[in-house]
Tab-separated table of C-alpha atoms in Angstrom:
chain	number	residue	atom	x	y	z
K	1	UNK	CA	-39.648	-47.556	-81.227
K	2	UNK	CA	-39.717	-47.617	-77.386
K	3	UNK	CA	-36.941	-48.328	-75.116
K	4	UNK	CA	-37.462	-51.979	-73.670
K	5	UNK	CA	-35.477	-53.078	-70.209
K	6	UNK	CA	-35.616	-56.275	-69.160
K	7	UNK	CA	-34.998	-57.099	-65.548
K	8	UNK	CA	-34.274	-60.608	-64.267
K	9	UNK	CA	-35.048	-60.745	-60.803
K	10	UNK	CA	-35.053	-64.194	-58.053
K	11	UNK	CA	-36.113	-63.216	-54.544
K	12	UNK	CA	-34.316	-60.105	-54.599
K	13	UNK	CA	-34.487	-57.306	-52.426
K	14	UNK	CA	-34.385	-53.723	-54.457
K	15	UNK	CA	-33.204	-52.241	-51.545
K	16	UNK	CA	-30.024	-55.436	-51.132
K	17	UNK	CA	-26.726	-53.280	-51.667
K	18	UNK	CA	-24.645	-55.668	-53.793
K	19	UNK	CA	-20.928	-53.573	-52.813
K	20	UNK	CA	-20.198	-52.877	-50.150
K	21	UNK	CA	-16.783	-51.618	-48.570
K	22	UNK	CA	-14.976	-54.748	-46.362
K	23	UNK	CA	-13.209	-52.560	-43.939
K	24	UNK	CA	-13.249	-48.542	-43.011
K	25	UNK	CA	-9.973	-49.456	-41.803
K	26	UNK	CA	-7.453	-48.488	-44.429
K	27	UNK	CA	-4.373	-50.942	-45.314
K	28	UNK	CA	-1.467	-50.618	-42.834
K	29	UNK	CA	1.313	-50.748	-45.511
K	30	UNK	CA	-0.153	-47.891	-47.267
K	31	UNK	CA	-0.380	-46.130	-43.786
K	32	UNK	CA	2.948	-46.074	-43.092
K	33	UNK	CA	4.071	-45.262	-46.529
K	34	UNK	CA	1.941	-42.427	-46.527
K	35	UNK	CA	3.051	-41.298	-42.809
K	36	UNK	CA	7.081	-41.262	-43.970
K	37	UNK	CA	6.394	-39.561	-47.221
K	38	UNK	CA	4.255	-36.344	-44.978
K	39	UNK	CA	6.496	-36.781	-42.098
K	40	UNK	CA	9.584	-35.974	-44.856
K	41	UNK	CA	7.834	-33.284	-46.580
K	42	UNK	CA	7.297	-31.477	-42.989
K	43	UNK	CA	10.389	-31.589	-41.683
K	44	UNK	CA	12.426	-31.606	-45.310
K	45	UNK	CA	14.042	-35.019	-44.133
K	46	UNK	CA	14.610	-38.664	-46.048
K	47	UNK	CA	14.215	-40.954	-42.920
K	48	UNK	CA	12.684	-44.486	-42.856
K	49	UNK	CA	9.933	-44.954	-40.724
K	50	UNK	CA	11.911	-47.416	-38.102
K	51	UNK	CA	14.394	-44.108	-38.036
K	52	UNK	CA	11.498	-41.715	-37.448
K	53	UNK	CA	10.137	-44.290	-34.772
K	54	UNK	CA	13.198	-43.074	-32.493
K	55	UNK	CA	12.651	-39.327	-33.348
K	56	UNK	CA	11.043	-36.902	-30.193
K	57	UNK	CA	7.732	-35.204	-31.091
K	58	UNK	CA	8.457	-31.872	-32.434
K	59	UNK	CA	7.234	-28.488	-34.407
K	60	UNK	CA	7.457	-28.594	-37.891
K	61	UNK	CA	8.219	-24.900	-39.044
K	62	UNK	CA	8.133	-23.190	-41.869
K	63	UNK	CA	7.949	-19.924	-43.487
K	64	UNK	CA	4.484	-18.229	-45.017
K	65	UNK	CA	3.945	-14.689	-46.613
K	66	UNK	CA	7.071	-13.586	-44.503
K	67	UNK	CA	6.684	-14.702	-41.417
K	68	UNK	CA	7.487	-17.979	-39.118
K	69	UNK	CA	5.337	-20.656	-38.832
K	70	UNK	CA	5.145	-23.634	-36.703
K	71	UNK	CA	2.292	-26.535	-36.411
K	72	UNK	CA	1.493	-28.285	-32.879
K	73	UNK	CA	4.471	-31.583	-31.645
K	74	UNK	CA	4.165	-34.334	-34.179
K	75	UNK	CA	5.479	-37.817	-34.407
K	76	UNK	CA	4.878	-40.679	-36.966
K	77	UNK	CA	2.325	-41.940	-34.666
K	78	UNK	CA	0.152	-38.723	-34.491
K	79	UNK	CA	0.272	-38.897	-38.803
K	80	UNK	CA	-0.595	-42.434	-38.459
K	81	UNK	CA	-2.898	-42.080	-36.039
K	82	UNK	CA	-4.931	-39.287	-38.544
K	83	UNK	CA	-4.066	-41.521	-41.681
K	84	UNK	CA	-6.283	-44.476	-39.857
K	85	UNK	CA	-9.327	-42.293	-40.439
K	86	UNK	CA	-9.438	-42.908	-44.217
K	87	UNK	CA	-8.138	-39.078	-44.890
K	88	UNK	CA	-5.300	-36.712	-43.613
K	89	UNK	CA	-6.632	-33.408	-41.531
K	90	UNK	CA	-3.492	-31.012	-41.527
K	91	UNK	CA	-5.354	-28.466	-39.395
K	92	UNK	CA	-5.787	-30.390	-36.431
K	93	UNK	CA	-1.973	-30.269	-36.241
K	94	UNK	CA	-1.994	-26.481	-37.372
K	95	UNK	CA	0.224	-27.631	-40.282
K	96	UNK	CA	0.139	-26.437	-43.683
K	97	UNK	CA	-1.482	-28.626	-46.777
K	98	UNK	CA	0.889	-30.647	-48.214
K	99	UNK	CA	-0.387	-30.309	-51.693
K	100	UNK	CA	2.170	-29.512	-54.536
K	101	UNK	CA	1.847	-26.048	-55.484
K	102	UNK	CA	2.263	-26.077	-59.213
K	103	UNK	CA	0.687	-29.348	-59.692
K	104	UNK	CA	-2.784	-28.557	-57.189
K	105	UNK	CA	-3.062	-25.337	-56.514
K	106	UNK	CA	-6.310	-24.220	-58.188
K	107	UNK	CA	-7.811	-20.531	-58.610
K	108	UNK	CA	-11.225	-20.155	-60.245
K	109	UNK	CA	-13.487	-17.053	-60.702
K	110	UNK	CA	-17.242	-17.128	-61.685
K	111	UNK	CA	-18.836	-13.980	-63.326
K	112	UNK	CA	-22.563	-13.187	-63.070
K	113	UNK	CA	-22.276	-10.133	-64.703
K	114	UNK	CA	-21.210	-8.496	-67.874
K	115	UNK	CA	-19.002	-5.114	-67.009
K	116	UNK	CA	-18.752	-2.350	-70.026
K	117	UNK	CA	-15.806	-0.251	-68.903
K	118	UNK	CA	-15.809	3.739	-70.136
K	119	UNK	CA	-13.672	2.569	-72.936
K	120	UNK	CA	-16.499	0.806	-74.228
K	121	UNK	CA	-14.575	-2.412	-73.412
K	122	UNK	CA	-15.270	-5.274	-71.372
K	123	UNK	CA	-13.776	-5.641	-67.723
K	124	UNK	CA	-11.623	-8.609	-68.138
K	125	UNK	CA	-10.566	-11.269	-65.029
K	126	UNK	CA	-7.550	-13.286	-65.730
K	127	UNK	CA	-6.489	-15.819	-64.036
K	128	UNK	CA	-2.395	-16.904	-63.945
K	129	UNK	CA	-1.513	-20.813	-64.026
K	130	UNK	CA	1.301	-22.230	-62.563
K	131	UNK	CA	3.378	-23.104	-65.142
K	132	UNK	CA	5.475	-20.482	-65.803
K	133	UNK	CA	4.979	-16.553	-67.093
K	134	UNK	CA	5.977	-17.934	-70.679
K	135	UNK	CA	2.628	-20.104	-70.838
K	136	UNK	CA	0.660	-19.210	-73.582
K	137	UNK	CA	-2.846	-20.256	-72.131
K	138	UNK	CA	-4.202	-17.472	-70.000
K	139	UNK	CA	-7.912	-17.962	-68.702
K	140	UNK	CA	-9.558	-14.684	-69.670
K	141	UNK	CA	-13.385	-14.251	-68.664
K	142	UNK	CA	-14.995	-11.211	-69.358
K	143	UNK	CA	-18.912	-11.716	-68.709
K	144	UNK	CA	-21.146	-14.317	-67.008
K	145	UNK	CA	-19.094	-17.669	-66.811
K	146	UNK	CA	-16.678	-19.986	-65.172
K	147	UNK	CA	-12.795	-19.704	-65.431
K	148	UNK	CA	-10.415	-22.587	-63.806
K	149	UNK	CA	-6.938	-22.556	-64.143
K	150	UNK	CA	-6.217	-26.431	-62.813
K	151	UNK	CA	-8.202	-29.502	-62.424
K	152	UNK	CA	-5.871	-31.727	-60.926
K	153	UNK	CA	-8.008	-31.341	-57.324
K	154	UNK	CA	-11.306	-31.189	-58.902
K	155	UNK	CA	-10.890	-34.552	-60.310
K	156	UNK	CA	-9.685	-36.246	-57.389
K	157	UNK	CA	-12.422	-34.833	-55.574
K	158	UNK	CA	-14.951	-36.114	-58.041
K	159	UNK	CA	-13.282	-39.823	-58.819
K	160	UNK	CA	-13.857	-40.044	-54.388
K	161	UNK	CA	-17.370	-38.484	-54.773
K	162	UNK	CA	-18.091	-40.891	-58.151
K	163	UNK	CA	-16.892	-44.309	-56.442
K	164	UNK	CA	-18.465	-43.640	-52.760
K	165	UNK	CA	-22.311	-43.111	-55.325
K	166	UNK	CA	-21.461	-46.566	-57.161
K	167	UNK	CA	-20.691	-48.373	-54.468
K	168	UNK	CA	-23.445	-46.463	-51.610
K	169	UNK	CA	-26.274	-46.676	-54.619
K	170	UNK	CA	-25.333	-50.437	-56.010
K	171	UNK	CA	-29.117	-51.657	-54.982
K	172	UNK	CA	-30.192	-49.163	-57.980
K	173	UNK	CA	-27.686	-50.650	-60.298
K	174	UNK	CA	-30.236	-51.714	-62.864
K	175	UNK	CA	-31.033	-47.929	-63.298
K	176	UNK	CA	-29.586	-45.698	-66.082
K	177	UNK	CA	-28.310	-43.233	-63.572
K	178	UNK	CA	-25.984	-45.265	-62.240
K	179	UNK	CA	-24.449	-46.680	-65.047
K	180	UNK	CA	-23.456	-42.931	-66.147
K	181	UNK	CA	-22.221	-42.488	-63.089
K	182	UNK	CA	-20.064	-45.746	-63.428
K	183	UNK	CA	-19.234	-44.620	-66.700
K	184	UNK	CA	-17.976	-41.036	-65.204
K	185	UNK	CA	-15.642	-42.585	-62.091
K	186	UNK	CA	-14.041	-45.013	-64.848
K	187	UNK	CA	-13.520	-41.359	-67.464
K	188	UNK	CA	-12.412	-39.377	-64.378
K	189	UNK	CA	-9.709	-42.153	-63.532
K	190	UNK	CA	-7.966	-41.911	-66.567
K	191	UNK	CA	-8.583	-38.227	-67.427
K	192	UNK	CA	-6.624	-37.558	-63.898
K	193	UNK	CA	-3.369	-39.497	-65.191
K	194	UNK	CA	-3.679	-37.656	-68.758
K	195	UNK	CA	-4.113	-34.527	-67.253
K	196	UNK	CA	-1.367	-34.834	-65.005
K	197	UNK	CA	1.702	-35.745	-67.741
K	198	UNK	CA	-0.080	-32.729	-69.684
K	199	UNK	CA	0.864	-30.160	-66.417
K	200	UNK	CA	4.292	-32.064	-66.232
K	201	UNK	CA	4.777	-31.754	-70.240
K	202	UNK	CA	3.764	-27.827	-69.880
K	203	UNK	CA	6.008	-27.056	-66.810
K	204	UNK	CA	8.640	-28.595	-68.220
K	205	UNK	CA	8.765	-26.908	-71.582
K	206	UNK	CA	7.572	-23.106	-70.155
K	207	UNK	CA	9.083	-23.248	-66.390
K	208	UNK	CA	10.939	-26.681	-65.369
K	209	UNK	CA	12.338	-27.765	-62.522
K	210	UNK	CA	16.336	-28.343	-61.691
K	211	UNK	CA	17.778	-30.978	-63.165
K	212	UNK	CA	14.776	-31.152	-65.695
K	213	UNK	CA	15.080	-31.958	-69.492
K	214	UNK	CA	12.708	-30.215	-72.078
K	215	UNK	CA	13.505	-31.780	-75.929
K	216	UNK	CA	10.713	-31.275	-78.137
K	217	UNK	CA	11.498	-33.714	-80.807
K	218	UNK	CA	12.262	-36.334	-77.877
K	219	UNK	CA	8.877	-36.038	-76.395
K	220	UNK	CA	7.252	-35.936	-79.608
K	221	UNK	CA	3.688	-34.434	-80.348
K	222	UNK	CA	1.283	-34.079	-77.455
K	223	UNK	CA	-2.090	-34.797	-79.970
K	224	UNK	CA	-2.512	-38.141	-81.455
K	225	UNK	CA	-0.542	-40.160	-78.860
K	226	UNK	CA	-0.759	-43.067	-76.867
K	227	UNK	CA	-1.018	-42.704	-73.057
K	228	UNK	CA	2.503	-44.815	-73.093
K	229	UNK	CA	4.064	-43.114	-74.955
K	230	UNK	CA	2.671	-39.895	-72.938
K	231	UNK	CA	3.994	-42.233	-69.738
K	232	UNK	CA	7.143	-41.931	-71.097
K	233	UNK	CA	7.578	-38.601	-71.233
K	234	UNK	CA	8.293	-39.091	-67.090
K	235	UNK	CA	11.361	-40.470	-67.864
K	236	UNK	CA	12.712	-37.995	-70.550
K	237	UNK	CA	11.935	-34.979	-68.687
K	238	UNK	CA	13.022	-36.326	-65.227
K	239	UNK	CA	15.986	-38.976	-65.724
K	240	UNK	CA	13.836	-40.893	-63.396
K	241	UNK	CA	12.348	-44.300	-64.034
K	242	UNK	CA	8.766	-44.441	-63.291
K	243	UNK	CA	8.916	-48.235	-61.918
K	244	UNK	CA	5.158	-48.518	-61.834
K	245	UNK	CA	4.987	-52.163	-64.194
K	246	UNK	CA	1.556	-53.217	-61.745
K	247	UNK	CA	-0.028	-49.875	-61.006
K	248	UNK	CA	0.197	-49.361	-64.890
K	249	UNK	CA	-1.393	-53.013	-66.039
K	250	UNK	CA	-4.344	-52.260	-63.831
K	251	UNK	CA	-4.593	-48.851	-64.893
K	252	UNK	CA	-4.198	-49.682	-68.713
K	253	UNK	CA	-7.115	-52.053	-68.099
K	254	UNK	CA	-9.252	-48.791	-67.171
K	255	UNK	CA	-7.809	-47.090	-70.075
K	256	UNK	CA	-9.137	-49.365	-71.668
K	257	UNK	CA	-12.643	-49.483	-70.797
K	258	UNK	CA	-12.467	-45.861	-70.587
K	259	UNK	CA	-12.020	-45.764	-74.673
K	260	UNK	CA	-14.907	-48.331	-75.135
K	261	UNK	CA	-16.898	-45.944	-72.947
K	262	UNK	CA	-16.249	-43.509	-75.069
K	263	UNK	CA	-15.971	-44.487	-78.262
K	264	UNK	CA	-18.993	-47.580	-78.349
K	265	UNK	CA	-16.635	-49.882	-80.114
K	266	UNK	CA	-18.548	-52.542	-80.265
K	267	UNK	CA	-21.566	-50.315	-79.611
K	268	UNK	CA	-22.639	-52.458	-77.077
K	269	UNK	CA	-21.762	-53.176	-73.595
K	270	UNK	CA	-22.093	-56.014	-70.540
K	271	UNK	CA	-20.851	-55.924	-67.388
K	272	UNK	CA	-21.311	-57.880	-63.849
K	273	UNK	CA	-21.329	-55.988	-60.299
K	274	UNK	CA	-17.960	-58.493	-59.626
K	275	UNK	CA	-16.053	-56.970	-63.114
K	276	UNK	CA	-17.617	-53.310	-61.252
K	277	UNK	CA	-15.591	-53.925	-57.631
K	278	UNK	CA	-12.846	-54.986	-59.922
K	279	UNK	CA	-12.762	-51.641	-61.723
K	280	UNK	CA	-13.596	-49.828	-58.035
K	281	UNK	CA	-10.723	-51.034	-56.715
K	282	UNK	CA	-8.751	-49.982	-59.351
K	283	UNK	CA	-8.726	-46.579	-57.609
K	284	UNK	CA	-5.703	-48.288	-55.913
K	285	UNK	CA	-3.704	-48.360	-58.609
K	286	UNK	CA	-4.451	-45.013	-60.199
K	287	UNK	CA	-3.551	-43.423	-57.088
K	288	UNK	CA	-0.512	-45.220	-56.536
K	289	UNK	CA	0.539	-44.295	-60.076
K	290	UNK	CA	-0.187	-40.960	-59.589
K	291	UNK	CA	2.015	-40.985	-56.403
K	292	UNK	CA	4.928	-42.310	-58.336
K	293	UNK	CA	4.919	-40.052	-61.007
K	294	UNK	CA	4.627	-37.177	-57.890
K	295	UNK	CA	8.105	-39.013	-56.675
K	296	UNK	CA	10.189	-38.517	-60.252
K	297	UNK	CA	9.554	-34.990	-60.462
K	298	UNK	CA	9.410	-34.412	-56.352
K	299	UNK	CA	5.877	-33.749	-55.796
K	300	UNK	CA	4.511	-34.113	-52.303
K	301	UNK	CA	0.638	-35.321	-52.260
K	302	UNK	CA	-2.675	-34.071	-52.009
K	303	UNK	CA	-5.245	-34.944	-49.389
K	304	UNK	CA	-7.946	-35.912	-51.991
K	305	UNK	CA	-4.845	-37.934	-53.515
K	306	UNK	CA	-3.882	-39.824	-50.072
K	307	UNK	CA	-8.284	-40.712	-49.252
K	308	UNK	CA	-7.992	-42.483	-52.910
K	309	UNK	CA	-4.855	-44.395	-51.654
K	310	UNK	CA	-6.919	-45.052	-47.955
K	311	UNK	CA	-10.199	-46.108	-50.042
K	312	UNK	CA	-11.213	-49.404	-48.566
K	313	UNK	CA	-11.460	-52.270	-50.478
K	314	UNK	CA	-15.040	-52.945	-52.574
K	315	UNK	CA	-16.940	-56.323	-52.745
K	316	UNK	CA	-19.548	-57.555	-54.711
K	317	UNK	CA	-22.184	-58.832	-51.939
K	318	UNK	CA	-24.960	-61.499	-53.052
K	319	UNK	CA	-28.612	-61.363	-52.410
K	320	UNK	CA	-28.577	-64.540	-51.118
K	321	UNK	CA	-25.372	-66.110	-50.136
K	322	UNK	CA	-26.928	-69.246	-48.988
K	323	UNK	CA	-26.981	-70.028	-53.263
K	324	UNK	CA	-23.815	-71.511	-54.500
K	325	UNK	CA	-21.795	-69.663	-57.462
K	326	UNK	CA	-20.006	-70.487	-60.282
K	327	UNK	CA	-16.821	-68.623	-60.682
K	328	UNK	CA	-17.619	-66.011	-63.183
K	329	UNK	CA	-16.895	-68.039	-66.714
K	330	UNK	CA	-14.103	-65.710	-69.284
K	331	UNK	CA	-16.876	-65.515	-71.717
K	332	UNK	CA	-19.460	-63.471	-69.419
K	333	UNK	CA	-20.055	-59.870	-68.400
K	334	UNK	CA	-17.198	-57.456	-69.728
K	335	UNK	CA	-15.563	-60.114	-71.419
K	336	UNK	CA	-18.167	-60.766	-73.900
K	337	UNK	CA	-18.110	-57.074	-74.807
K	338	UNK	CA	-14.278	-56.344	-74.344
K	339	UNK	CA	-13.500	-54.518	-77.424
K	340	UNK	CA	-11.058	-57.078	-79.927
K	341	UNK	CA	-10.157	-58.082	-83.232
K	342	UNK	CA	-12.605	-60.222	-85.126
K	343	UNK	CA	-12.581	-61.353	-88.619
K	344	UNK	CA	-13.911	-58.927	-91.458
């Protein structure tokens, strides 16, 4: 048996880019939000934007390794005016990264070489997480290898790299290659959430927080779960209610496909490049969720974390828009494959 493909083509161009991104502009709203949240990190504040409006541009200080630091005069407007380019450069204000430091911070080693000590032992690198001395997982690498100690920025940085391929590669969308890659942004989304209420369930039980709560038999087993219930744990451990009802219907949806992805149940699959800018701009709502479950337990954000917020919006573009369409029917594409009950 050979692999067959089947490719229904009318007057189309292989090199016609079927999603594009509408605007490089990113959405004000989110612009502003993002602008209070950094300018209240900086200057350890709680001020409303109108309030900030008013405020004289000043140093942010702080203290590093001992010693006095300040960044160049900000305002809201100079954030804004960086937040407008679809990302947040810190260093052209000579500011530090506003990344959480439990949550982001990542160390990794690589070894390209296996070290016998005179003991007749291996030379071992460890590398410390940051979740407390009490942690019982301790990446230990003693020969030719990879240790990482935290994701969380590795998969932001891939879910960007992931949807800017789909959407920059959709004329190849017929081929194989960019399926997986689909396939991969969709798995990354949802492995970013997981991973995150894993690092809050961890910090919480080996080194919380003030005013955090740690019950075992409350938060229940961490194997076996759903992600709600995981979703929940936000709640019991902070006191804090999420309050994320939309971000979490559109990311559920992802969850979703993400478990069809990877379990092939049906062990088939359909899709349109319209249910694809839906799922693309789903990156909205996984980064907003993200951000909210940052704000219970009084995380600040990440730059890769505020460029998925700033992602411009995806559309599905038409060879030929001259033809009239059909709205897509609720029997086509994904829905036709959408994993659901049937009768034995």
């Amino acid at each position: 048996m050979t692999d067959d493909a089947i490719t229904i083509r009318f007057n189309s161009e292989k090199s016609h880019s079927f999603l594009r991104y509408i605007s490089p502009k990113p959405h004000r709203r989110v612009v502003h939000e993002l602008a209070v949240a950094l300018m209240n990190q900086y200057f350890n504040a709680s001020l409303s934007r109108r309030q900030w409006l008013k405020q004289p541009r000043q140093p942010a200080a702080w203290h590093f390794d001992n010693h006095s630091r300040k960044s160049k005069p900000i305002d809201i407007n100079i954030i804004e005016s960086l937040l407008e380019t679809g990302t947040f450069d810190f260093n052209a204000l000579d500011i530090f990264d506003p990344r959480c430091n439990w949550l982001d911070s990542s160390i990794h080693i690589k070894a390209r070489v296996h070290l016998p000590g005179s003991d007749g032992k291996s030379v071992v690198f460890r590398i410390p997480t940051n979740l407390g001395s009490s942690f019982p997982y301790v990446p230990h690498l003693d020969r030719e290898g990879h240790a990482l100690n935290s994701l969380q920025i590795m998969s932001q940085k891939r879910i960007l790299e992931l949807h800017s391929i789909v959407v920059s590669e959709s004329h190849s969308y017929d081929q194989l290659s960019w399926f997986q890659n689909l396939r991969s942004y969709i798995c990354e989304c949802v492995s970013l959430i997981d991973m995150t209420l894993h690092q809050i369930y961890y910090k919480a039980r080996y080194s919380p927080l003030p005013g955090w709560t740690f019950n075992k038999n409350k938060l229940g087993p961490r194997f076996g779960r759903r992600l709600s219930d995981k979703i929940a744990w936000i709640y019991k451990i902070t006191s804090k209610h999420l309050g994320a009802e939309d971000e979490l219907k559109e990311f559920y949806i992802l969850k979703d496909l993400r478990n069809h992805l990877q379990h092939f149940d049906p062990p088939c699959i359909c899709y349109t490049l319209e249910d694809v800018a839906h799922w693309l701009n789903g990156i909205h709502s996984v980064a907003a969720l993200a951000w909210k479950i940052r704000k219970c337990i009084g995380s600040p954000l990440s730059v890769p974390l505020i460029e998925m917020l700033l992602t411009p919006v995806v559309e599905f573009v038409p060879s030929d828009t001259s033809l009239p369409r059909i709205p897509q029917p609720s029997n086509v594409g994904y829905a036709s494959t959408r994993p659901r009950d049937v009768n034995q």
